[in-house]
Short mmCIF file of C-alpha atoms in Angstrom, two decimals:
data_model
loop_
_atom_site.label_atom_id
_atom_site.label_comp_id
_atom_site.label_asym_id
_atom_site.label_seq_id
_atom_site.Cartn_x
_atom_site.Cartn_y
_atom_site.Cartn_z
CA MET A 24 124.48 87.51 125.98
CA HIS A 25 120.94 87.16 124.44
CA THR A 26 119.62 90.01 126.53
CA LEU A 27 121.98 92.55 124.92
CA SER A 28 120.72 94.83 122.30
CA LEU A 29 122.12 94.75 118.75
CA LYS A 30 124.07 97.97 119.54
CA GLU A 31 125.44 96.37 122.78
CA LEU A 32 126.46 93.24 120.92
CA ARG A 33 128.28 95.13 118.33
CA ASP A 34 130.06 97.30 121.02
CA GLY A 35 130.96 94.17 122.97
CA ILE A 36 132.55 92.58 119.89
CA HIS A 37 134.50 95.64 118.86
CA SER A 38 135.81 96.23 122.39
CA GLY A 39 137.01 92.68 122.61
CA GLN A 40 134.59 91.71 125.41
CA PHE A 41 133.58 88.68 123.40
CA SER A 42 134.21 87.42 119.85
CA VAL A 43 131.87 87.05 116.93
CA MET A 44 132.12 83.27 117.26
CA GLU A 45 131.07 83.44 120.94
CA ALA A 46 128.03 85.61 120.08
CA THR A 47 127.13 83.36 117.23
CA ASP A 48 127.46 80.16 119.26
CA ALA A 49 125.34 81.68 122.02
CA TYR A 50 122.47 82.30 119.70
CA LEU A 51 122.94 78.96 117.90
CA ASN A 52 122.68 77.22 121.35
CA ARG A 53 119.46 79.08 122.12
CA ILE A 54 118.04 78.15 118.75
CA GLY A 55 118.90 74.47 119.41
CA ARG A 56 117.32 74.58 122.79
CA PHE A 57 114.13 76.53 122.06
CA ASN A 58 113.29 76.18 118.35
CA PRO A 59 111.85 72.69 118.61
CA GLU A 60 109.08 74.18 120.82
CA LEU A 61 108.55 77.39 118.84
CA ASN A 62 109.26 76.27 115.27
CA ALA A 63 110.41 79.86 114.55
CA TYR A 64 113.13 78.73 112.06
CA ILE A 65 112.70 76.59 109.01
CA THR A 66 116.42 76.43 108.25
CA VAL A 67 119.30 76.94 110.70
CA THR A 68 122.55 77.65 108.88
CA ALA A 69 124.83 76.70 111.79
CA GLU A 70 127.96 75.59 109.82
CA THR A 71 127.78 78.57 107.47
CA ALA A 72 127.32 80.98 110.38
CA GLN A 73 130.39 79.53 112.27
CA ALA A 74 132.45 79.84 109.08
CA GLN A 75 131.25 83.42 108.61
CA ALA A 76 132.05 84.13 112.29
CA VAL A 77 135.58 83.02 112.00
CA ALA A 78 136.18 85.13 108.79
CA ILE A 79 134.60 88.25 110.42
CA ASP A 80 136.50 87.78 113.60
CA ASN A 81 139.70 87.87 111.55
CA ARG A 82 138.64 90.87 109.42
CA ILE A 83 137.73 92.86 112.57
CA ARG A 84 140.99 92.01 114.25
CA GLN A 85 142.94 93.12 111.11
CA GLY A 86 140.98 96.40 111.01
CA GLU A 87 139.37 95.55 107.69
CA LEU A 88 135.69 95.56 108.97
CA SER A 89 133.85 97.87 111.21
CA GLY A 90 130.43 99.51 111.28
CA ALA A 91 127.10 99.05 112.89
CA MET A 92 126.48 95.41 111.85
CA ALA A 93 129.99 94.00 111.88
CA GLY A 94 129.83 90.64 113.60
CA VAL A 95 126.17 90.88 114.63
CA PRO A 96 124.11 87.66 114.13
CA TYR A 97 120.71 88.03 112.53
CA ALA A 98 117.95 85.98 110.81
CA LEU A 99 115.82 86.39 107.59
CA LYS A 100 112.26 85.64 106.75
CA ASP A 101 112.27 82.65 104.41
CA LEU A 102 111.17 84.61 101.36
CA PHE A 103 114.49 86.48 100.96
CA CYS A 104 116.80 84.71 98.52
CA SER A 105 120.03 83.78 100.21
CA GLN A 106 122.80 82.30 97.98
CA ASP A 107 123.37 78.68 98.55
CA VAL A 108 120.74 78.52 101.27
CA ARG A 109 117.37 76.92 101.00
CA THR A 110 114.58 79.46 100.53
CA THR A 111 111.14 77.92 100.83
CA CYS A 112 108.57 80.66 101.28
CA ALA A 113 107.14 78.14 103.78
CA SER A 114 105.65 76.27 100.84
CA ASN A 115 105.85 72.73 99.50
CA MET A 116 106.11 74.43 96.07
CA LEU A 117 109.66 75.62 96.94
CA SER A 118 110.68 73.18 99.64
CA ASN A 119 113.92 72.26 98.01
CA PHE A 120 114.76 75.55 96.30
CA ILE A 121 118.38 76.60 96.83
CA ALA A 122 118.73 80.34 95.92
CA PRO A 123 121.65 81.04 93.55
CA TYR A 124 121.99 84.68 94.61
CA ASP A 125 121.38 87.07 97.45
CA ALA A 126 118.42 89.38 97.77
CA HIS A 127 119.36 93.00 97.89
CA VAL A 128 118.85 93.20 101.58
CA ALA A 129 120.66 89.96 102.29
CA ALA A 130 123.61 91.16 100.21
CA LYS A 131 123.65 94.43 102.15
CA LEU A 132 123.71 92.69 105.55
CA LYS A 133 126.41 90.30 104.43
CA ALA A 134 128.58 93.14 103.19
CA ALA A 135 128.14 94.91 106.49
CA GLY A 136 129.63 91.88 108.38
CA GLY A 137 126.34 90.28 109.74
CA VAL A 138 126.24 86.55 110.48
CA LEU A 139 123.20 84.76 109.09
CA LEU A 140 121.81 82.34 111.72
CA GLY A 141 118.96 81.00 109.54
CA LYS A 142 115.62 81.47 107.82
CA ASN A 143 112.46 82.17 109.79
CA ASN A 144 109.07 80.42 109.47
CA MET A 145 106.24 82.33 107.99
CA ASP A 146 102.79 81.96 106.50
CA GLU A 147 103.00 80.26 103.11
CA PHE A 148 104.02 82.89 100.50
CA ALA A 149 103.27 85.53 103.27
CA MET A 150 99.53 84.76 103.14
CA GLY A 151 98.10 84.66 106.59
CA SER A 152 97.65 86.54 109.82
CA SER A 153 98.53 83.85 112.28
CA ASN A 154 101.53 81.88 110.94
CA GLU A 155 99.30 78.74 110.75
CA THR A 156 99.46 78.29 106.85
CA SER A 157 103.16 77.25 106.72
CA ALA A 158 103.88 73.92 105.10
CA PHE A 159 106.51 73.43 107.78
CA GLY A 160 104.00 73.68 110.68
CA ASN A 161 102.72 76.62 112.67
CA VAL A 162 104.79 78.87 114.93
CA ARG A 163 104.10 79.25 118.64
CA ASN A 164 103.97 82.54 120.55
CA PRO A 165 106.72 82.55 123.30
CA TRP A 166 104.31 84.50 125.57
CA ASP A 167 101.88 81.65 125.43
CA THR A 168 102.72 78.62 123.33
CA ASP A 169 99.06 77.83 122.84
CA LYS A 170 98.63 81.19 121.02
CA VAL A 171 99.61 82.19 117.56
CA PRO A 172 102.56 84.64 117.01
CA GLY A 173 100.69 86.62 114.29
CA GLY A 174 101.49 86.50 110.62
CA SER A 175 102.92 86.41 108.26
CA SER A 176 106.27 87.27 109.85
CA GLY A 177 105.36 85.27 112.88
CA GLY A 178 108.50 83.22 112.91
CA GLY A 179 110.61 86.36 113.05
CA ALA A 180 108.47 87.87 115.81
CA ALA A 181 108.80 84.71 117.93
CA THR A 182 112.58 84.76 117.18
CA ILE A 183 112.99 88.21 118.55
CA ALA A 184 110.59 87.67 121.50
CA ALA A 185 112.47 84.54 122.70
CA ARG A 186 115.80 86.27 121.74
CA LEU A 187 116.87 83.50 119.22
CA ALA A 188 118.44 86.42 117.34
CA PRO A 189 118.90 90.14 117.97
CA MET A 190 117.39 91.18 114.71
CA THR A 191 115.50 89.78 111.75
CA LEU A 192 113.99 91.11 108.55
CA GLY A 193 110.27 90.60 107.90
CA THR A 194 107.94 91.77 105.20
CA ASP A 195 104.75 93.65 105.50
CA THR A 196 102.00 93.45 102.82
CA GLY A 197 98.85 94.23 104.95
CA GLY A 198 100.47 94.31 108.41
CA SER A 199 102.69 91.31 108.50
CA ILE A 200 105.40 93.10 110.52
CA ARG A 201 103.22 95.25 112.68
CA GLN A 202 100.54 92.60 113.71
CA PRO A 203 103.11 89.87 114.97
CA ALA A 204 105.21 92.69 116.55
CA SER A 205 102.07 93.47 118.70
CA PHE A 206 101.32 89.90 119.51
CA CYS A 207 104.93 89.15 120.53
CA ASN A 208 106.01 92.28 122.44
CA ILE A 209 108.66 93.45 119.93
CA THR A 210 109.38 96.45 117.71
CA GLY A 211 108.88 96.29 113.96
CA ILE A 212 108.80 98.95 111.23
CA LYS A 213 107.32 98.87 107.72
CA PRO A 214 109.04 101.75 105.82
CA THR A 215 107.51 103.84 103.08
CA TYR A 216 106.82 101.73 99.97
CA GLY A 217 109.99 101.95 97.74
CA ARG A 218 112.39 102.89 100.61
CA ILE A 219 113.91 99.40 100.59
CA SER A 220 114.55 97.32 97.38
CA ARG A 221 112.40 94.24 96.88
CA TYR A 222 114.88 92.64 94.55
CA GLY A 223 115.35 88.97 95.54
CA MET A 224 112.25 89.00 97.72
CA ILE A 225 109.71 86.43 96.52
CA ALA A 226 106.60 88.48 95.63
CA PHE A 227 103.16 88.08 97.03
CA ALA A 228 101.51 91.41 96.06
CA SER A 229 104.00 93.64 94.28
CA SER A 230 102.29 97.12 94.99
CA LEU A 231 102.14 96.41 98.69
CA ASP A 232 105.10 94.19 99.80
CA GLN A 233 107.81 96.00 101.78
CA CYS A 234 110.74 94.71 103.76
CA GLY A 235 111.40 96.02 107.27
CA PRO A 236 113.44 95.31 110.45
CA MET A 237 112.12 93.53 113.52
CA ALA A 238 114.11 93.81 116.84
CA ALA A 239 113.68 94.46 120.49
CA SER A 240 114.00 98.21 120.24
CA ALA A 241 113.47 101.21 117.99
CA GLU A 242 117.28 101.90 118.21
CA ASP A 243 118.07 98.50 116.83
CA CYS A 244 115.55 98.90 114.05
CA ALA A 245 117.10 102.35 113.18
CA ILE A 246 120.61 100.72 113.02
CA THR A 247 119.33 98.09 110.62
CA LEU A 248 117.39 100.50 108.55
CA ASN A 249 120.55 102.49 107.93
CA VAL A 250 122.14 99.44 106.38
CA ILE A 251 119.39 98.18 104.05
CA SER A 252 117.70 101.42 102.89
CA GLY A 253 118.44 103.06 99.52
CA LEU A 254 118.14 102.96 95.84
CA ASP A 255 118.55 99.73 93.96
CA GLU A 256 118.39 100.14 90.18
CA ARG A 257 117.36 96.47 89.82
CA ASP A 258 114.01 97.26 91.41
CA SER A 259 111.95 99.79 89.33
CA THR A 260 109.88 100.56 92.43
CA SER A 261 112.98 101.53 94.52
CA VAL A 262 112.95 105.17 95.28
CA ASP A 263 115.92 107.51 94.40
CA ARG A 264 115.91 109.53 97.54
CA ALA A 265 118.62 110.40 100.13
CA VAL A 266 118.82 108.08 103.13
CA PRO A 267 119.08 109.93 106.50
CA ASP A 268 121.07 108.56 109.43
CA TYR A 269 118.11 107.07 111.32
CA THR A 270 120.05 106.99 114.59
CA ALA A 271 120.99 110.64 114.56
CA THR A 272 117.55 111.96 115.66
CA LEU A 273 116.57 109.21 118.06
CA ASN A 274 117.03 111.64 120.98
CA ASP A 275 115.19 114.67 119.71
CA SER A 276 112.52 116.04 122.00
CA ILE A 277 108.86 115.12 121.28
CA ALA A 278 107.46 118.16 123.09
CA GLY A 279 104.91 119.90 120.81
CA LEU A 280 104.47 116.83 118.60
CA ARG A 281 100.98 116.71 117.18
CA ILE A 282 99.49 113.13 117.43
CA GLY A 283 96.32 112.31 115.60
CA LEU A 284 94.00 109.56 116.87
CA PRO A 285 91.73 108.23 114.16
CA LYS A 286 88.19 107.89 115.66
CA GLU A 287 87.47 105.02 113.38
CA PHE A 288 90.32 102.94 115.02
CA PHE A 289 88.66 103.34 118.45
CA ALA A 290 85.20 102.28 117.52
CA GLU A 291 83.26 98.95 117.69
CA GLY A 292 85.61 95.92 117.11
CA LEU A 293 88.40 97.05 119.30
CA ASN A 294 88.72 94.82 122.37
CA PRO A 295 88.15 96.87 125.53
CA GLN A 296 91.36 95.42 127.21
CA VAL A 297 93.54 96.46 124.23
CA ALA A 298 91.87 99.89 124.15
CA GLU A 299 92.68 100.49 127.78
CA VAL A 300 96.44 99.82 127.24
CA ILE A 301 96.51 101.94 124.11
CA GLU A 302 94.72 104.87 125.75
CA LYS A 303 97.03 104.73 128.73
CA ALA A 304 100.18 104.98 126.38
CA VAL A 305 98.55 107.91 124.51
CA LYS A 306 98.23 109.74 127.98
CA GLU A 307 101.84 109.15 128.66
CA PHE A 308 102.81 110.85 125.37
CA GLU A 309 100.51 113.75 126.31
CA ALA A 310 102.26 114.06 129.66
CA LYS A 311 105.57 114.39 127.89
CA GLY A 312 104.39 117.30 125.91
CA ALA A 313 102.66 115.82 122.91
CA ILE A 314 99.46 117.37 121.57
CA ILE A 315 96.65 114.85 121.08
CA LYS A 316 94.00 115.49 118.44
CA GLU A 317 91.21 113.44 116.94
CA VAL A 318 91.36 112.90 113.22
CA THR A 319 89.14 110.94 110.80
CA LEU A 320 89.84 108.42 108.18
CA PRO A 321 86.30 108.02 106.77
CA ASN A 322 87.15 105.38 104.14
CA SER A 323 89.25 103.12 106.39
CA HIS A 324 86.24 100.66 106.86
CA LEU A 325 86.60 99.90 103.13
CA ALA A 326 90.35 98.83 103.42
CA VAL A 327 89.88 95.20 104.15
CA PRO A 328 87.58 94.47 101.22
CA VAL A 329 89.78 96.54 98.86
CA TYR A 330 92.90 94.67 100.14
CA TYR A 331 91.22 91.30 99.48
CA VAL A 332 90.70 92.25 95.84
CA VAL A 333 94.07 93.94 95.18
CA ALA A 334 96.35 91.60 96.99
CA PRO A 335 94.89 88.30 95.63
CA ALA A 336 94.78 89.78 92.15
CA GLU A 337 98.51 90.48 92.22
CA CYS A 338 99.31 87.17 93.91
CA SER A 339 97.43 85.31 91.19
CA SER A 340 99.67 87.01 88.70
CA ASN A 341 102.91 86.59 90.66
CA LEU A 342 102.34 82.95 91.49
CA ALA A 343 101.55 81.92 87.90
CA ARG A 344 105.25 81.26 87.39
CA PHE A 345 105.18 78.39 89.96
CA ASP A 346 103.81 75.73 87.56
CA GLY A 347 106.32 72.85 87.82
CA VAL A 348 107.90 73.73 84.40
CA ARG A 349 109.55 77.17 84.97
CA PHE A 350 109.67 77.14 88.76
CA GLY A 351 108.57 75.08 91.69
CA HIS A 352 107.45 71.55 92.67
CA ARG A 353 106.82 69.12 89.74
CA CYS A 354 104.38 66.26 90.16
CA SER A 355 105.55 62.76 89.40
CA ASN A 356 104.61 60.80 86.22
CA PRO A 357 102.29 63.51 84.49
CA GLN A 358 99.94 62.09 81.94
CA ASP A 359 100.17 65.21 79.72
CA LEU A 360 100.94 68.94 79.98
CA LYS A 361 97.56 69.82 81.48
CA ASP A 362 98.01 67.12 84.15
CA LEU A 363 101.51 68.42 84.92
CA TYR A 364 100.30 71.96 85.51
CA GLU A 365 97.29 71.04 87.54
CA ARG A 366 98.78 68.44 89.82
CA SER A 367 102.05 70.34 90.32
CA ARG A 368 100.14 73.41 91.55
CA TRP A 369 97.61 71.38 93.50
CA GLU A 370 100.34 69.43 95.37
CA GLY A 371 102.63 72.54 95.73
CA PHE A 372 100.25 75.11 97.14
CA GLY A 373 98.42 75.12 100.41
CA ALA A 374 94.67 75.83 100.93
CA GLU A 375 95.05 79.68 101.77
CA VAL A 376 97.27 80.21 98.74
CA LYS A 377 94.84 78.43 96.45
CA ARG A 378 91.89 80.40 97.94
CA ARG A 379 93.66 83.74 97.19
CA ILE A 380 94.77 82.71 93.71
CA MET A 381 91.15 81.75 92.86
CA ILE A 382 89.81 85.14 94.19
CA GLY A 383 92.45 87.05 92.34
CA THR A 384 91.89 85.22 89.07
CA TYR A 385 88.18 85.84 89.33
CA ALA A 386 88.66 89.58 89.99
CA LEU A 387 90.92 89.99 87.06
CA SER A 388 88.85 87.90 84.57
CA SER A 389 87.05 89.40 81.55
CA GLY A 390 83.79 90.90 82.49
CA TYR A 391 84.69 91.40 86.21
CA TYR A 392 87.91 93.54 86.05
CA ASP A 393 86.04 96.84 86.11
CA ALA A 394 83.58 95.73 88.71
CA TYR A 395 86.24 94.53 91.18
CA TYR A 396 89.90 95.32 90.52
CA LEU A 397 89.43 98.75 88.94
CA LYS A 398 86.82 99.88 91.59
CA ALA A 399 89.13 98.58 94.42
CA GLN A 400 91.98 100.73 93.01
CA LYS A 401 89.70 103.85 92.94
CA ILE A 402 88.80 103.22 96.57
CA ARG A 403 92.46 102.76 97.41
CA ARG A 404 93.06 106.31 96.23
CA LEU A 405 90.38 107.62 98.44
CA ILE A 406 91.86 105.83 101.41
CA GLN A 407 95.22 107.40 100.55
CA GLN A 408 93.62 110.80 100.27
CA ASP A 409 92.23 110.47 103.84
CA PHE A 410 95.76 110.14 105.19
CA VAL A 411 96.95 113.11 103.15
CA GLU A 412 94.25 115.23 104.73
CA ALA A 413 94.88 113.95 108.21
CA PHE A 414 98.65 114.80 107.86
CA ASN A 415 97.61 118.43 107.13
CA GLU A 416 96.45 118.51 110.79
CA VAL A 417 98.91 116.25 112.67
CA ASP A 418 102.57 115.08 112.47
CA VAL A 419 101.86 111.36 113.14
CA ILE A 420 98.94 109.07 113.59
CA MET A 421 98.65 106.67 116.51
CA GLY A 422 96.28 103.82 117.34
CA PRO A 423 95.92 100.14 117.94
CA SER A 424 97.98 97.71 115.80
CA CYS A 425 95.31 94.94 116.23
CA PRO A 426 91.83 94.67 117.61
CA THR A 427 92.79 91.86 120.00
CA THR A 428 95.77 90.28 121.70
CA ALA A 429 97.16 86.95 120.37
CA PHE A 430 94.39 84.36 119.79
CA GLY A 431 94.49 80.65 120.24
CA ILE A 432 96.11 78.29 117.70
CA GLY A 433 93.24 77.02 115.48
CA ALA A 434 90.69 79.54 116.74
CA LYS A 435 90.12 81.29 113.46
CA THR A 436 91.28 78.85 110.90
CA ASP A 437 87.69 77.94 109.81
CA ASP A 438 86.64 81.53 109.68
CA PRO A 439 88.78 83.45 107.05
CA ILE A 440 86.78 86.68 107.37
CA SER A 441 87.47 86.87 111.11
CA MET A 442 91.14 86.19 110.43
CA TYR A 443 91.26 88.90 107.77
CA LEU A 444 89.80 91.47 110.25
CA GLU A 445 92.89 91.00 112.40
CA ASP A 446 94.67 93.43 109.99
CA LEU A 447 91.76 95.94 110.12
CA TYR A 448 94.11 98.81 111.45
CA THR A 449 97.23 97.99 109.51
CA ILE A 450 95.85 97.39 105.94
CA PRO A 451 94.81 101.14 105.30
CA VAL A 452 98.46 102.19 105.87
CA SER A 453 99.75 99.55 103.47
CA LEU A 454 97.17 100.61 100.79
CA ALA A 455 98.43 104.24 101.08
CA GLY A 456 102.09 103.12 100.92
CA LEU A 457 102.88 104.92 104.11
CA PRO A 458 105.37 103.92 106.80
CA GLY A 459 104.09 102.31 109.93
CA MET A 460 105.55 100.69 113.04
CA THR A 461 104.55 98.89 116.20
CA PHE A 462 106.28 99.01 119.58
CA PRO A 463 105.26 97.45 122.89
CA VAL A 464 103.19 99.51 125.32
CA GLY A 465 102.08 96.99 128.00
CA PHE A 466 100.04 93.94 128.67
CA ALA A 467 96.17 93.41 128.51
CA ALA A 468 94.27 91.79 131.46
CA ASP A 469 94.72 88.38 129.86
CA GLY A 470 98.48 88.75 130.35
CA LEU A 471 99.43 89.07 126.73
CA PRO A 472 101.29 91.93 125.07
CA VAL A 473 99.84 94.84 123.27
CA GLY A 474 101.64 97.01 120.63
CA ILE A 475 100.76 100.52 119.62
CA GLN A 476 100.77 101.43 115.94
CA LEU A 477 102.52 104.63 114.74
CA VAL A 478 102.00 105.89 111.24
CA GLY A 479 104.13 108.60 109.65
CA ASN A 480 104.01 110.69 106.57
CA TYR A 481 105.89 109.53 103.46
CA PHE A 482 109.66 108.92 104.12
CA GLU A 483 109.32 110.09 107.79
CA GLU A 484 110.75 106.91 109.26
CA ALA A 485 113.26 108.92 111.31
CA ARG A 486 110.49 110.86 113.11
CA MET A 487 108.70 107.53 113.96
CA LEU A 488 111.79 105.89 115.23
CA ASN A 489 112.51 108.96 117.41
CA ILE A 490 109.08 108.84 118.94
CA ALA A 491 109.24 105.13 119.72
CA HIS A 492 112.88 105.48 121.01
CA GLN A 493 111.76 108.25 123.40
CA TYR A 494 108.86 106.17 124.69
CA GLN A 495 111.33 103.16 125.21
CA GLN A 496 113.57 105.61 127.34
CA TRP A 497 110.88 106.13 129.94
CA THR A 498 109.31 102.69 129.91
CA GLY A 499 110.64 99.08 130.00
CA TRP A 500 107.97 97.14 128.09
CA HIS A 501 110.25 96.29 125.21
CA LYS A 502 112.84 94.73 127.47
CA GLN A 503 110.43 92.24 129.13
CA LEU A 504 110.90 88.59 128.08
CA PRO A 505 108.56 85.67 128.38
CA THR A 506 109.42 83.76 131.63
CA ALA A 507 110.10 80.44 129.87
CA PHE A 508 112.50 82.02 127.41
CA ALA A 509 114.34 84.59 129.76
#
């Protein structure tokens, strides 16, 4: 059953081939068998899932529930609030937090009849590119358990790669859906900023964070996106714009499609093995009638330093609320108020979170705001303008998601700059607020998966899903499973 797509699962349930309970138990059994090795889940909601499965089975039999997600099991990154379920953000600061309400997307999936299997491991407060900063231990890549799965949605990526759920929701701030999708041979999409409500999503960097689905195929991502997209008046950044049916255009022809290749993405720093796989995939698109054209994003080399001013600045503000008084871990036996604040935050946060809070606080401090934060925002606008000009020439932009395949656990933990450069190709897209996605296109000579990044113009998620779906009709990379988890 675990090899079925989300759509096939839904069809099997509705035709009576198997029940919601049987589907739920099949995934819970796989989680019990493989999660101890992968550490992809922080919390497994087995009893709640089985109770939900019984109720949904009854509602489907009585004709009260139908639709694309009815009866389908799924997982959530552990930064989406889920009512009466522990929501930790992979941090000691929130290790015992039981959310009193559902995030917008969690409520949407619940209303659609989905069955929550549990909450996925992640980098602490979504800060990391390898899923090694979690207070609950690092996640292992199913393709090679000595390698990282990518971050910060690495628990979700490992979950899909090992088929411990057919779909999960991740978040992408600087590449946290696209980079782990590339490392784990799955499909993941970061929609346009504002397309999906961030209500109930514990914030890292508010002007960048965006929720998106991770699944085996573009079609499964499209089905999920139909459920969770749209205006939410509780989120002031949520966009009031009609939501198309993302599955309706999946089979449109891509003949004549203009694909732009940014020359800056194929320069020094890109691993030759990764470049070879990406270039082969581009030629396959060309053979199907797409028009390939070189474009330029001249300010993209500034994206990483800009990101590491803007994102830490916003995180230092967002995480100020976790002080042991209003929210989060409280130290024992504080001597006075100052001691309470200092020890609660010191004990609650991990090293990477502390590093980013300090960088952000410095960048926002009096006398340095103009020199760092304001200048970074001006360069951010230049990066956005580069994309606007590129989209005057082409329909979509294509390139690598990451400069390398998955690296070894611990290989970059002592070199933060090297770790930050893993998001070299994804960060410009996040700064511009554009939609981006990754889907599998093959394996490098080291035997590890490679994903290609596709970037669309604003609110053109349907076109991107169409392109990825067409590719997945003539290739089978997205269906391959790691041998130990087949």
